[in-house]
Amino acid sequence: MFIMSYDVIIGLEVHVQPNTKSKMFCRCRNLNEDVGKEPNSTVCPICLGHPGTLPVINKKAIELTVLAGLALEGEINTYSKFDRKHYFYPDLPKAYQISQYDLPLVYNGHLNIDGHDIKITRIHLEEDAGKLTHPAGKNYSLADYNRASSPLMELVTEPVIKSAQEAKKFCQKYQQILRYLEIAEADMEKGQMRCEANLSLQEKGKWRYDEEKGAIEPIGNYKLNGKVELKNINSFKAMERAIEYEIRRQTEALNNNETIPQETRGWDEDTQKTVSQRSKEEANDYRYFPDPDISPFVIDADWLKKIRADLVELPDAKIARFKKQYGFSLYDAEMLTADKNVAKFVEEVISELRAWVNTNGHNWETAQTKLAKLTGNWIGTELFKYFNETKTGIKDIKITAENFAEFIAIIFEDKVNSTAAQIIFKELYENGGDPSDIMKAKKLEQMDNDDELSDIIHEVIAKNEKAVNEFKSGKENALQFLVGQVMAASKGKANPQKTKELLEKNIKNNA
Ligand SMILES: [Zn+2]
């Protein structure tokens, strides 16, 4: 059979709930998580669309959307407006949704994913819908409007994404930027971020991308394959799997000479398949028109400047700086900057270490790389392990940056061995405190008193004649055994390197 390979063309639509205190056009609380809230308890005549009420724009929602636009190097429509998008569905109490049609707040942005620049068509602001539940076995549905008219930022990309991995990475990086700038928590599992993908497969060389129209056009008399919209994606993993599944399904269908209809398909987590939800006939007519109750608005230079002031260092810039300034590997730099607050903690620890180095006779230039590496390792492996095990995060940490730095300094100076370091770290993680005090209280200091160590070594040599003789006859393993005996006798406090040296010296002298 002749197997054709196809170009994969993916575009994304990402809805995010920005962190505002109130809803988009009224003073009702914005509930980013509806969990545990009495249905229809945070509603008012404005968000329920009663006649005679007037919406008032939430300035904060505009500022957060513009800030996201600036972070993605988009252009800002400083003159903008809201439009009504008409459709009827019971989750929409007004029977229209207030959205933005031809003057979105942001247009022409971009986001770089592993060297591929993904063009962002627009980010606009709109209001969210309510939530419907359909009780099993009942002939009615329940409507909860707590979420209705909460602000929602919708980002749309050009159809330039080429793989499931790239789509997933785009959403992850967008989420990271939103969290860095405190625009949104954007937790997919909580519905605070909803990603939808549209995808089509086309024969190589038979299509082109018309940038002006933002659309895929056929070349010659080629007939484009239908575009499939993927919905019901509740995690990054689901996004990757749903797209991979669709690529396989469509490739198989096309190779069997089937046509791909334009349709909407939902991802089914249980079967790990997509299921047809509805086929799309012609494009919907939403009868957009400017909302007559909301005046167009202007973002003047002063306001824009104020918004721009919130544009902090973004993940890519931070990763580059962590590599350059502290000598972290790309892997470590990415891991340590994934969460802005972890990155901040790392920098506080390193800054404390720098102060320590300057007052303890070490040289920063030579010590810096090792200290940064120790810090990165203890945070990236041990601290993250505890976070995972206890389901906590950097916000709950009991170790201050100062104490963490002191702990790193103790290891740097070889004052404790690795077992003792783990004991101190566990205590620090659970209760905080001063690592030097913990080390002394638990008597974990390595023996740097030669007499004390010599006594133990003489004792071990006397008690283990067999192993001593084996070592004398060339068995290296025997020395390891003796080191172990000294470690045990010293309750783990002997410095292993020093122990080894002293054992060899003593055995040779007695030979
Ligand atoms: Zn309201």
Coordinates of C-alpha atoms and ligand atoms in Angstrom, one line a residue:
M1 CA 0.0 0.0 0.0
F2 CA 1.2 3.5 -0.8
I3 CA 1.6 5.4 2.5
M4 CA 1.4 9.1 2.2
S5 CA 2.9 11.4 4.8
Y6 CA 1.2 14.7 5.5
D7 CA 1.9 18.1 6.8
V8 CA 0.4 18.6 10.3
I9 CA -1.2 22.0 10.7
I10 CA -2.2 23.0 14.3
G11 CA -3.7 26.2 15.7
L12 CA -4.6 26.8 19.3
E13 CA -7.2 28.7 21.2
V14 CA -6.5 29.2 24.9
H15 CA -9.0 30.6 27.4
V16 CA -7.6 31.8 30.7
Q17 CA -9.4 33.3 33.8
P18 CA -7.3 36.3 34.9
N19 CA -6.9 37.0 38.6
T20 CA -9.4 39.8 39.3
K21 CA -11.3 40.3 42.5
S22 CA -14.6 41.0 40.7
K23 CA -16.4 39.9 37.6
M24 CA -15.9 41.5 34.2
F25 CA -18.8 44.0 34.3
C26 CA -20.2 44.0 37.8
R27 CA -19.1 43.9 41.5
C28 CA -19.8 40.2 42.1
R29 CA -16.8 38.2 43.3
N30 CA -14.8 36.5 40.6
L31 CA -14.6 32.9 41.7
N32 CA -11.7 31.2 40.0
E33 CA -12.7 28.0 41.7
D34 CA -16.4 27.2 42.0
V35 CA -15.7 24.4 44.4
G36 CA -17.8 24.5 47.5
K37 CA -19.8 27.6 46.5
E38 CA -23.6 27.5 46.7
P39 CA -24.8 27.6 43.1
N40 CA -26.1 31.1 42.0
S41 CA -24.7 32.7 45.2
T42 CA -22.4 35.2 43.5
V43 CA -24.8 36.7 40.9
C44 CA -26.5 40.0 40.4
P45 CA -28.9 41.6 37.9
I46 CA -26.0 42.8 35.8
C47 CA -24.2 39.4 35.3
L48 CA -27.6 37.7 34.9
G49 CA -28.4 40.2 32.1
H50 CA -31.6 41.6 33.5
P51 CA -33.1 44.4 31.4
G52 CA -32.3 47.9 32.5
T53 CA -28.9 47.1 34.0
L54 CA -25.6 48.7 32.9
P55 CA -22.3 46.9 32.7
V56 CA -19.1 48.7 33.9
I57 CA -15.7 47.6 32.6
N58 CA -13.3 45.9 35.1
K59 CA -10.1 47.9 34.6
K60 CA -7.9 45.3 36.2
A61 CA -9.0 42.7 33.6
I62 CA -7.9 45.1 30.9
E63 CA -4.6 45.7 32.5
L64 CA -3.9 42.0 33.0
T65 CA -4.7 41.2 29.3
V66 CA -2.5 44.1 28.1
L67 CA 0.3 42.8 30.3
A68 CA 0.0 39.4 28.8
G69 CA 0.1 41.0 25.4
L70 CA 3.3 43.0 26.3
A71 CA 4.9 39.8 27.6
L72 CA 4.2 38.1 24.3
E73 CA 5.6 41.1 22.4
G74 CA 2.2 41.9 20.9
E75 CA 0.9 45.1 19.7
I76 CA -1.8 46.8 21.8
N77 CA -5.0 48.4 20.4
T78 CA -5.0 51.5 22.6
Y79 CA -8.4 52.3 21.2
S80 CA -10.6 49.3 21.8
K81 CA -14.2 48.2 22.4
F82 CA -16.5 45.4 23.4
D83 CA -19.0 43.7 21.1
R84 CA -21.9 41.4 21.5
K85 CA -21.6 37.9 20.1
H86 CA -25.1 36.4 19.8
Y87 CA -25.9 32.8 20.3
F88 CA -28.5 31.0 22.4
Y89 CA -27.5 28.5 25.0
P90 CA -28.8 28.1 28.5
D91 CA -25.4 28.7 30.1
L92 CA -25.5 32.3 28.7
P93 CA -28.2 34.2 30.6
K94 CA -28.1 37.3 28.3
A95 CA -28.4 35.2 25.1
Y96 CA -25.3 37.1 23.9
Q97 CA -21.8 37.1 25.2
I98 CA -19.8 40.3 25.6
S99 CA -16.6 39.8 23.7
Q100 CA -14.2 41.7 21.4
Y101 CA -14.6 41.3 17.6
D102 CA -12.5 43.6 15.4
L103 CA -10.5 45.5 18.0
P104 CA -9.0 42.9 20.3
L105 CA -6.7 44.4 23.1
V106 CA -3.7 42.5 21.7
Y107 CA -2.7 41.4 18.2
N108 CA 0.5 40.2 16.5
G109 CA 2.3 38.6 19.4
H110 CA 4.7 35.7 19.3
L111 CA 6.1 33.0 21.6
N112 CA 9.3 31.1 20.9
I113 CA 9.2 27.3 21.4
D114 CA 12.6 25.6 21.0
G115 CA 13.6 28.0 18.3
H116 CA 10.3 28.0 16.4
D117 CA 8.5 31.4 16.6
I118 CA 4.8 30.8 17.1
K119 CA 2.8 33.7 15.9
I120 CA -0.1 34.8 18.1
T121 CA -3.0 36.3 16.1
R122 CA -4.7 38.0 19.1
I123 CA -5.6 38.1 22.7
H124 CA -9.0 39.5 23.5
L125 CA -11.1 39.9 26.6
E126 CA -14.6 38.5 27.0
E127 CA -17.0 37.2 29.7
D128 CA -17.3 33.6 30.7
A129 CA -20.4 31.5 30.6
G130 CA -22.2 29.7 33.4
K131 CA -22.0 26.0 34.2
L132 CA -24.6 23.4 33.3
T133 CA -24.9 20.1 35.0
H134 CA -27.1 17.2 33.8
P135 CA -28.2 15.0 36.7
A136 CA -28.2 11.3 35.7
G137 CA -31.7 9.9 35.0
K138 CA -33.4 13.3 35.2
N139 CA -35.2 15.1 32.5
Y140 CA -33.8 18.5 33.4
S141 CA -30.5 20.3 33.6
L142 CA -29.2 22.6 36.3
A143 CA -27.7 26.0 35.6
D144 CA -25.2 27.7 37.9
Y145 CA -24.3 31.3 37.0
N146 CA -21.5 31.9 39.6
R147 CA -19.0 31.8 36.8
A148 CA -21.1 33.7 34.3
S149 CA -19.6 37.0 33.2
S150 CA -16.3 36.4 34.9
P151 CA -13.4 37.8 32.8
L152 CA -11.9 35.4 30.3
M153 CA -8.8 36.1 28.1
E154 CA -8.8 34.3 24.8
L155 CA -5.5 33.8 23.0
V156 CA -5.6 32.6 19.4
T157 CA -2.4 31.4 17.5
E158 CA -1.9 31.2 13.8
P159 CA -2.1 27.7 12.4
V160 CA 1.7 27.3 12.5
I161 CA 2.2 24.6 15.1
K162 CA 3.6 21.4 13.8
S163 CA 3.4 18.7 16.4
A164 CA 1.6 17.6 19.6
Q165 CA 4.8 18.3 21.6
E166 CA 5.0 21.8 20.3
A167 CA 1.3 22.5 21.1
K168 CA 1.8 21.2 24.6
K169 CA 5.0 23.2 25.2
F170 CA 3.2 26.3 23.9
C171 CA 0.5 26.0 26.5
Q172 CA 3.0 25.2 29.3
K173 CA 5.1 28.2 28.5
Y174 CA 2.1 30.5 28.2
Q175 CA 1.0 29.2 31.7
Q176 CA 4.4 29.9 33.1
I177 CA 4.5 33.5 31.8
L178 CA 1.0 34.1 33.2
R179 CA 2.1 32.8 36.6
Y180 CA 5.4 34.8 36.5
L181 CA 3.4 38.0 35.9
E182 CA 0.7 37.0 38.4
I183 CA -1.9 37.4 35.6
A184 CA -3.5 34.1 36.3
E185 CA -3.0 30.8 38.1
A186 CA -4.1 29.1 34.9
D187 CA -4.5 25.6 36.4
M188 CA -6.0 23.4 33.7
E189 CA -7.4 20.8 36.2
K190 CA -9.4 23.6 37.8
G191 CA -10.7 24.9 34.5
Q192 CA -8.8 28.2 34.9
M193 CA -7.0 27.5 31.6
R194 CA -8.8 25.7 28.8
C195 CA -6.9 24.7 25.7
E196 CA -8.5 23.8 22.4
A197 CA -6.6 22.8 19.2
N198 CA -7.7 22.9 15.6
L199 CA -5.8 20.5 13.4
S200 CA -5.7 19.4 9.7
L201 CA -3.5 17.2 7.7
Q202 CA -2.6 18.3 4.1
E203 CA -0.5 16.8 1.4
K204 CA 3.0 18.1 1.2
G205 CA 3.4 20.9 -1.4
K206 CA -0.3 21.3 -2.1
W207 CA -1.1 24.1 0.3
R208 CA 0.2 27.4 1.5
Y209 CA -0.3 29.6 4.4
D210 CA -1.8 33.0 3.6
E211 CA -0.5 35.3 6.3
E212 CA -2.7 38.1 5.5
K213 CA -5.9 36.0 5.8
G214 CA -4.4 33.9 8.5
A215 CA -5.7 30.9 6.6
I216 CA -4.5 27.8 4.8
E217 CA -5.1 28.0 1.1
P218 CA -5.0 25.2 -1.5
I219 CA -2.5 25.3 -4.4
G220 CA -3.9 24.6 -7.8
N221 CA -7.0 22.4 -7.7
Y222 CA -6.0 20.6 -4.5
K223 CA -9.0 20.1 -2.2
L224 CA -8.1 20.9 1.5
N225 CA -8.8 18.2 4.0
G226 CA -11.3 19.2 6.8
K227 CA -10.2 20.9 9.9
V228 CA -11.0 19.2 13.2
E229 CA -11.5 21.1 16.4
L230 CA -10.4 19.3 19.6
K231 CA -12.2 20.1 22.9
N232 CA -12.5 18.7 26.4
I233 CA -8.8 18.8 27.0
N234 CA -8.2 19.0 30.7
S235 CA -4.4 18.7 31.1
F236 CA -1.2 19.2 29.2
K237 CA -0.9 15.4 28.8
A238 CA -4.4 15.2 27.4
M239 CA -3.5 17.9 24.9
E240 CA -0.5 16.0 23.7
R241 CA -2.4 12.6 23.5
A242 CA -5.5 14.1 21.8
I243 CA -3.4 15.6 19.1
E244 CA -1.3 12.5 18.6
Y245 CA -4.4 10.4 18.4
E246 CA -6.0 12.7 15.8
I247 CA -2.8 12.7 13.7
R248 CA -2.9 8.9 13.6
R249 CA -6.6 8.7 13.0
Q250 CA -6.6 11.2 10.1
T251 CA -3.5 9.7 8.5
E252 CA -5.1 6.3 8.5
A253 CA -8.4 7.6 7.1
L254 CA -6.6 9.6 4.4
N255 CA -4.5 6.5 3.4
N256 CA -7.8 4.6 3.1
N257 CA -9.1 7.3 0.7
E258 CA -11.6 8.5 3.2
T259 CA -12.4 12.2 3.5
I260 CA -12.0 14.1 6.7
P261 CA -15.0 16.2 7.5
Q262 CA -14.8 19.5 9.3
E263 CA -16.1 18.7 12.8
T264 CA -15.6 19.2 16.5
R265 CA -14.3 16.2 18.5
G266 CA -14.0 15.7 22.2
W267 CA -11.1 14.0 24.0
D268 CA -12.3 11.0 26.1
E269 CA -9.9 10.4 28.9
D270 CA -11.2 6.9 29.7
T271 CA -10.9 5.4 26.2
Q272 CA -7.9 7.7 25.2
K273 CA -9.7 8.5 22.0
T274 CA -11.5 11.5 20.4
V275 CA -15.2 11.3 19.7
S276 CA -17.2 13.2 17.2
Q277 CA -19.4 15.8 19.0
R278 CA -20.8 17.8 16.1
S279 CA -20.1 18.3 12.4
K280 CA -19.8 21.9 11.4
E281 CA -21.9 23.1 8.6
E282 CA -21.3 26.7 7.6
A283 CA -19.6 29.2 9.9
N284 CA -22.0 30.4 12.6
D285 CA -23.4 33.9 12.2
Y286 CA -23.0 35.5 15.6
R287 CA -24.3 38.9 14.4
Y288 CA -21.5 40.8 16.1
F289 CA -22.1 44.4 16.8
P290 CA -20.6 47.0 19.2
D291 CA -22.2 46.7 22.7
P292 CA -24.3 49.9 22.9
D293 CA -24.1 49.9 26.7
I294 CA -20.3 50.0 26.9
S295 CA -18.4 52.9 25.4
P296 CA -15.2 52.3 23.4
F297 CA -12.2 53.1 25.6
V298 CA -8.7 54.4 25.2
I299 CA -5.5 53.2 26.9
D300 CA -3.4 56.3 27.1
A301 CA 0.4 56.5 27.3
D302 CA 0.4 56.9 31.1
W303 CA -1.9 53.9 31.7
L304 CA 0.2 51.8 29.3
K305 CA 3.4 52.9 31.1
K306 CA 1.9 51.9 34.4
I307 CA 1.0 48.4 33.0
R308 CA 4.4 48.0 31.5
A309 CA 6.0 48.6 34.9
D310 CA 4.6 45.2 36.0
L311 CA 6.5 43.4 33.2
V312 CA 9.1 41.5 35.3
E313 CA 11.9 39.3 34.0
L314 CA 10.3 36.4 32.1
P315 CA 11.3 32.7 32.2
D316 CA 13.6 32.7 29.0
A317 CA 15.5 35.7 30.3
K318 CA 15.9 34.2 33.7
I319 CA 17.1 30.9 32.4
A320 CA 19.8 32.7 30.3
R321 CA 20.9 34.7 33.3
F322 CA 21.0 31.7 35.7
K323 CA 23.3 30.0 33.2
K324 CA 25.5 32.9 32.7
Q325 CA 25.6 34.4 36.2
Y326 CA 25.7 31.2 38.3
G327 CA 27.1 28.7 35.9
F328 CA 24.0 26.4 36.0
S329 CA 23.5 23.9 33.3
L330 CA 20.5 24.4 31.0
Y331 CA 18.7 21.6 32.8
D332 CA 19.2 23.0 36.2
A333 CA 18.4 26.6 35.1
E334 CA 15.1 25.4 33.6
M335 CA 14.2 23.4 36.7
L336 CA 15.1 26.2 39.1
T337 CA 13.2 28.9 37.2
A338 CA 10.1 26.9 36.4
D339 CA 8.5 28.6 39.4
K340 CA 9.2 32.3 39.9
N341 CA 9.2 31.9 43.7
V342 CA 11.7 29.0 43.7
A343 CA 14.0 31.1 41.5
K344 CA 13.7 34.0 43.9
F345 CA 14.7 31.6 46.8
V346 CA 17.7 30.3 44.9
E347 CA 18.9 33.8 44.3
E348 CA 18.4 34.8 48.0
V349 CA 20.4 31.7 49.1
I350 CA 23.2 32.5 46.6
S351 CA 23.3 36.1 47.8
E352 CA 23.6 34.9 51.4
L353 CA 26.4 32.5 50.4
R354 CA 28.2 35.3 48.8
A355 CA 28.2 37.3 52.0
W356 CA 29.4 34.2 53.9
V357 CA 32.2 33.6 51.5
N358 CA 33.4 37.2 51.9
T359 CA 33.7 36.8 55.7
N360 CA 35.1 33.3 55.8
G361 CA 38.2 33.6 53.9
H362 CA 37.1 31.8 50.7
N363 CA 37.3 33.3 47.2
W364 CA 33.9 34.0 45.6
E365 CA 35.3 33.6 42.1
T366 CA 36.6 30.1 42.7
A367 CA 33.9 29.0 45.2
Q368 CA 30.9 30.3 43.3
T369 CA 30.4 27.5 40.8
K370 CA 30.6 24.8 43.4
L371 CA 28.3 26.7 45.8
A372 CA 25.7 27.3 43.1
K373 CA 25.8 23.7 42.1
L374 CA 25.3 22.5 45.7
T375 CA 22.4 24.9 46.1
G376 CA 20.9 23.8 42.8
N377 CA 21.2 20.1 43.7
W378 CA 19.8 20.4 47.2
I379 CA 16.9 22.5 46.0
G380 CA 16.3 20.6 42.7
T381 CA 16.5 17.1 44.2
E382 CA 16.0 17.0 48.0
L383 CA 13.7 20.0 48.5
F384 CA 11.5 19.2 45.5
K385 CA 11.3 15.6 46.7
Y386 CA 10.0 16.8 50.1
F387 CA 7.6 19.1 48.3
N388 CA 6.2 16.2 46.3
E389 CA 6.0 13.9 49.3
T390 CA 4.2 16.4 51.5
K391 CA 2.2 18.1 48.7
T392 CA 3.6 21.5 49.7
G393 CA 5.5 24.2 47.8
I394 CA 7.9 27.0 48.2
K395 CA 5.3 29.1 49.8
D396 CA 5.1 26.7 52.8
I397 CA 8.9 26.4 53.3
K398 CA 10.1 26.7 56.9
I399 CA 13.8 27.1 56.0
T400 CA 14.9 30.7 55.6
A401 CA 17.3 31.6 52.8
E402 CA 19.9 32.5 55.4
N403 CA 19.7 29.0 57.1
F404 CA 19.6 27.3 53.7
A405 CA 22.9 29.1 52.8
E406 CA 24.4 28.1 56.1
F407 CA 23.5 24.5 55.5
I408 CA 25.2 24.7 52.0
A409 CA 28.2 26.2 53.7
I410 CA 28.5 23.3 56.1
I411 CA 28.5 20.9 53.3
F412 CA 30.9 23.0 51.3
E413 CA 33.4 22.9 54.2
D414 CA 33.0 19.1 54.6
K415 CA 31.8 19.6 58.2
V416 CA 29.3 16.7 57.8
N417 CA 29.1 13.6 55.7
S418 CA 26.3 13.0 53.3
T419 CA 24.2 10.9 55.8
A420 CA 24.5 13.6 58.4
A421 CA 23.5 16.2 55.8
Q422 CA 20.3 14.3 55.0
I423 CA 19.5 14.2 58.7
I424 CA 20.0 18.0 59.2
F425 CA 18.1 18.7 56.0
K426 CA 15.1 16.7 57.1
E427 CA 15.0 18.5 60.5
L428 CA 15.4 21.9 58.7
Y429 CA 12.6 21.0 56.3
E430 CA 10.2 19.9 59.0
N431 CA 10.9 22.5 61.7
G432 CA 13.3 25.1 60.3
G433 CA 16.0 26.4 62.5
D434 CA 19.8 26.9 62.5
P435 CA 21.6 24.1 60.7
S436 CA 24.8 24.6 62.9
D437 CA 22.7 24.2 66.0
I438 CA 21.0 21.1 64.7
M439 CA 24.4 19.7 63.7
K440 CA 25.8 20.2 67.2
A441 CA 22.6 19.1 69.0
K442 CA 22.5 15.9 67.1
K443 CA 26.4 15.5 67.3
L444 CA 26.7 15.1 63.6
E445 CA 29.9 16.9 63.0
Q446 CA 32.6 14.9 61.2
M447 CA 35.5 14.1 63.5
D448 CA 38.2 16.5 62.7
N449 CA 40.0 15.7 65.9
D450 CA 42.7 13.3 64.9
D451 CA 43.2 11.8 68.3
E452 CA 39.6 10.7 68.7
L453 CA 39.6 9.2 65.3
S454 CA 43.0 7.5 65.8
D455 CA 41.6 5.8 68.9
I456 CA 38.7 4.3 67.0
I457 CA 41.0 3.2 64.2
H458 CA 43.4 1.4 66.5
E459 CA 40.4 -0.3 68.1
V460 CA 39.0 -1.4 64.7
I461 CA 42.4 -2.7 63.5
A462 CA 42.9 -4.7 66.7
K463 CA 39.4 -6.3 66.4
N464 CA 39.6 -7.2 62.7
E465 CA 42.8 -9.1 62.3
K466 CA 41.4 -11.1 59.4
A467 CA 40.4 -8.1 57.3
V468 CA 43.7 -6.4 58.1
N469 CA 45.7 -9.4 56.8
E470 CA 43.5 -9.6 53.7
F471 CA 44.3 -6.0 52.9
K472 CA 48.0 -6.6 53.5
S473 CA 47.8 -9.4 51.0
G474 CA 46.4 -7.0 48.4
K475 CA 42.6 -7.3 48.8
E476 CA 41.3 -3.7 48.3
N477 CA 37.8 -4.7 49.4
A478 CA 39.1 -5.4 52.9
L479 CA 39.9 -1.7 53.3
Q480 CA 36.4 -0.7 52.4
F481 CA 35.2 -3.1 55.1
L482 CA 37.4 -1.5 57.7
V483 CA 36.3 2.0 56.7
G484 CA 32.7 0.8 57.3
Q485 CA 33.7 -0.5 60.7
V486 CA 35.2 2.9 61.6
M487 CA 32.1 4.7 60.3
A488 CA 29.9 2.4 62.4
A489 CA 32.0 2.8 65.6
S490 CA 32.0 6.6 65.1
K491 CA 28.2 6.6 64.6
G492 CA 28.8 7.9 61.0
K493 CA 30.7 10.9 62.1
A494 CA 34.2 9.9 60.8
N495 CA 35.3 11.6 57.6
P496 CA 35.5 8.7 55.2
Q497 CA 38.4 10.1 53.2
K498 CA 40.5 10.8 56.3
T499 CA 39.6 7.4 57.8
K500 CA 40.8 5.7 54.7
E501 CA 44.1 7.5 54.8
L502 CA 44.7 6.9 58.5
L503 CA 43.8 3.2 58.1
E504 CA 46.3 2.7 55.3
K505 CA 49.0 4.6 57.3
N506 CA 48.4 2.6 60.5
I507 CA 48.3 -0.8 58.8
K508 CA 51.5 -0.1 56.8
N509 CA 53.3 1.1 60.0
N510 CA 52.4 -2.1 61.7
A511 CA 53.5 -4.3 58.9
Ligands
ZN1 ZN -22.8 40.3 39.0

